[in-house]
Coordinates of C-alpha atoms in Angstrom, one line a residue:
X1 CA 0.0 0.0 0.0
X2 CA 2.9 2.3 0.8
X3 CA 4.5 1.6 -2.6
X4 CA 1.3 2.5 -4.4
X5 CA 1.0 5.8 -2.5
X6 CA 4.6 6.7 -3.3
X7 CA 4.1 5.8 -6.9
X8 CA 0.9 7.9 -7.1
X9 CA 2.6 10.9 -5.6
X10 CA 5.5 10.6 -8.0
X11 CA 3.1 10.4 -10.9
X12 CA 1.3 13.5 -9.8
X13 CA 4.6 15.4 -9.6
X14 CA 5.7 14.0 -13.0
X15 CA 2.4 15.1 -14.7
X16 CA 2.7 18.5 -13.2
X17 CA 6.2 18.9 -14.5
X18 CA 5.2 17.7 -18.0
X19 CA 2.1 19.8 -18.1
X20 CA 4.1 22.9 -17.1
X21 CA 6.6 22.2 -20.0
X22 CA 3.7 22.0 -22.4
X23 CA 2.1 25.3 -21.4
X24 CA -0.5 23.8 -19.1
X25 CA 1.1 25.1 -15.9
X26 CA 3.3 28.0 -14.9
X27 CA 6.4 26.4 -13.4
X28 CA 8.7 29.3 -14.3
X29 CA 11.6 26.9 -14.7
X30 CA 11.0 25.2 -18.0
X31 CA 12.7 26.4 -21.2
X32 CA 9.5 28.0 -22.5
X33 CA 8.9 30.1 -19.4
X34 CA 12.6 31.1 -19.1
X35 CA 12.6 32.3 -22.8
X36 CA 9.4 34.3 -22.2
X37 CA 10.8 35.9 -19.0
X38 CA 14.0 36.8 -20.9
X39 CA 12.0 38.4 -23.8
X40 CA 10.0 40.5 -21.3
X41 CA 13.1 41.8 -19.7
X42 CA 14.7 43.0 -22.9
X43 CA 11.6 44.0 -24.8
X44 CA 10.8 47.7 -24.5
X45 CA 8.6 49.6 -26.9
X46 CA 10.3 51.8 -29.4
X47 CA 9.7 55.5 -28.9
X48 CA 7.2 57.2 -31.2
X49 CA 8.8 58.2 -34.6
X50 CA 8.3 61.5 -36.3
X51 CA 8.9 62.7 -39.8
X52 CA 10.7 66.0 -40.8
X53 CA 7.4 67.9 -40.4
X54 CA 7.1 66.7 -36.8
X55 CA 4.2 64.4 -37.6
X56 CA 4.1 61.1 -35.8
X57 CA 4.4 58.2 -38.3
X58 CA 1.3 56.4 -37.2
X59 CA -0.7 59.5 -38.0
X60 CA 0.9 59.3 -41.5
X61 CA -0.3 55.7 -41.9
X62 CA -3.9 56.9 -41.3
X63 CA -3.6 60.2 -43.1
X64 CA -0.8 60.0 -45.8
X65 CA -1.7 63.6 -46.9
X66 CA -1.0 65.0 -43.5
X67 CA 1.3 68.0 -43.5
X68 CA 0.7 69.5 -40.0
X69 CA -0.9 68.7 -36.7
X70 CA -2.3 70.6 -33.7
X71 CA -2.6 69.0 -30.3
X72 CA -5.6 69.8 -28.2
X73 CA -6.8 68.4 -24.8
X74 CA -9.1 65.9 -26.6
X75 CA -7.1 64.9 -29.7
X76 CA -4.6 65.8 -32.3
X77 CA -6.1 67.7 -35.3
X78 CA -4.6 66.7 -38.6
X79 CA -4.2 69.1 -41.5
X80 CA -3.3 68.8 -45.2
X81 CA -0.8 71.0 -47.2
X82 CA -3.6 73.5 -47.8
X83 CA -4.1 73.7 -44.0
X84 CA -7.5 72.2 -44.2
X85 CA -8.6 69.9 -41.4
X86 CA -8.7 66.3 -42.7
X87 CA -9.2 64.4 -39.4
X88 CA -8.4 63.7 -35.8
X89 CA -6.0 61.3 -34.1
X90 CA -6.7 60.1 -30.6
X91 CA -4.0 58.4 -28.6
X92 CA -5.0 55.9 -25.9
X93 CA -2.0 56.8 -23.7
X94 CA -2.0 57.8 -20.9
X95 CA -5.6 56.5 -20.4
X96 CA -4.5 53.0 -21.4
X97 CA -1.4 52.8 -19.2
X98 CA -1.4 49.5 -17.4
X99 CA -3.6 47.7 -19.9
X100 CA -1.5 44.7 -20.9
X101 CA -1.9 42.0 -23.5
X102 CA 0.0 38.8 -23.3
X103 CA 3.4 40.4 -22.6
X104 CA 3.1 44.2 -22.5
X105 CA 0.9 47.3 -22.9
X106 CA -1.1 47.8 -26.1
X107 CA -1.3 51.5 -26.8
X108 CA -3.3 52.5 -29.9
X109 CA -4.1 55.5 -32.1
X110 CA -7.7 56.0 -33.3
X111 CA -7.9 57.9 -36.6
X112 CA -11.2 59.7 -37.3
X113 CA -12.5 61.7 -40.2
X114 CA -13.4 65.3 -39.8
X115 CA -17.0 64.1 -39.2
X116 CA -15.6 62.1 -36.2
X117 CA -16.2 58.7 -37.8
X118 CA -13.5 56.2 -37.1
X119 CA -11.4 55.4 -40.1
X120 CA -8.8 53.2 -38.4
X121 CA -7.3 51.8 -35.3
X122 CA -3.5 51.4 -35.2
X123 CA -1.1 49.9 -32.8
X124 CA 1.5 52.3 -31.5
X125 CA 5.1 51.2 -30.8
X126 CA 4.8 48.5 -28.1
X127 CA 6.6 45.4 -26.6
X128 CA 3.6 43.1 -27.0
X129 CA 4.4 39.7 -28.5
X130 CA 4.7 40.4 -32.3
X131 CA 3.1 37.2 -33.4
X132 CA 0.0 37.9 -31.5
X133 CA -0.3 41.5 -32.9
X134 CA 0.3 40.1 -36.4
X135 CA -2.4 37.5 -35.9
X136 CA -5.0 40.0 -34.9
X137 CA -4.0 42.3 -37.8
X138 CA -4.4 39.4 -40.3
X139 CA -7.9 38.7 -38.9
X140 CA -9.0 42.2 -39.6
X141 CA -9.5 42.9 -35.9
X142 CA -8.4 46.6 -36.1
X143 CA -11.1 47.3 -38.6
X144 CA -13.8 46.4 -36.1
X145 CA -14.5 50.0 -35.3
X146 CA -14.2 51.5 -38.8
X147 CA -17.2 53.5 -39.9
X148 CA -18.5 54.0 -36.4
X149 CA -19.1 57.3 -34.6
X150 CA -17.5 57.8 -31.2
X151 CA -20.9 57.1 -29.6
X152 CA -21.4 53.9 -31.6
X153 CA -17.8 52.7 -31.0
X154 CA -18.2 53.2 -27.2
X155 CA -21.2 50.7 -27.3
X156 CA -19.6 48.3 -29.8
X157 CA -19.0 44.8 -28.4
X158 CA -15.9 43.5 -30.2
X159 CA -15.0 39.8 -30.0
X160 CA -11.5 38.8 -29.0
X161 CA -9.5 36.8 -31.6
X162 CA -8.9 33.2 -30.8
X163 CA -5.2 32.5 -30.6
X164 CA -4.5 36.0 -29.4
X165 CA -7.1 36.5 -26.7
X166 CA -5.0 38.5 -24.2
X167 CA -3.7 40.8 -26.9
X168 CA -7.1 41.4 -28.6
X169 CA -8.8 41.9 -25.2
X170 CA -6.1 44.5 -24.2
X171 CA -6.5 46.4 -27.5
X172 CA -10.3 46.5 -27.0
X173 CA -9.7 48.0 -23.5
X174 CA -7.2 50.5 -24.9
X175 CA -9.6 51.6 -27.6
X176 CA -12.3 52.0 -24.9
X177 CA -10.0 54.0 -22.7
X178 CA -9.2 56.3 -25.6
X179 CA -12.8 56.8 -26.5
X180 CA -13.7 57.6 -22.9
X181 CA -11.6 60.8 -23.2
X182 CA -14.0 62.0 -26.0

């Protein structure tokens, strides 16, 4: 009877160790967890990048014709070469500080037309796991809010993306945090 009890306890420990190595537990000592911990320590988001006109590059993705910007308390107004308003950019930071996906914060920029309709949601420089961000991009996740007014977007229930649940959930929360500023 003692032998069976000892064998049962040994089996439980062995299964726990195997499941941790295969992502079913959080042992912290298996190669997978050590690699993830090392990545988190060295991964820091790149700073925002600006062009020669002083326009942040994510704004240029949303508004290629942008030639100048004006920051206000609510948003950044975006102007073309003729100094006509072409849209608005809303940054989730600092409202989204602390909202993390699988590995890191998920700051976003929301681009809106001059009629305040969302034309795009863009990830800002971040240290989130790149494969998860790529996965939700490929699924069209960032287009979930396109064509919506701010009021509609605040009410929109967006589904997370299977295979990148933590990342997509954090992006949803970051978008909501940005919209709450408006």
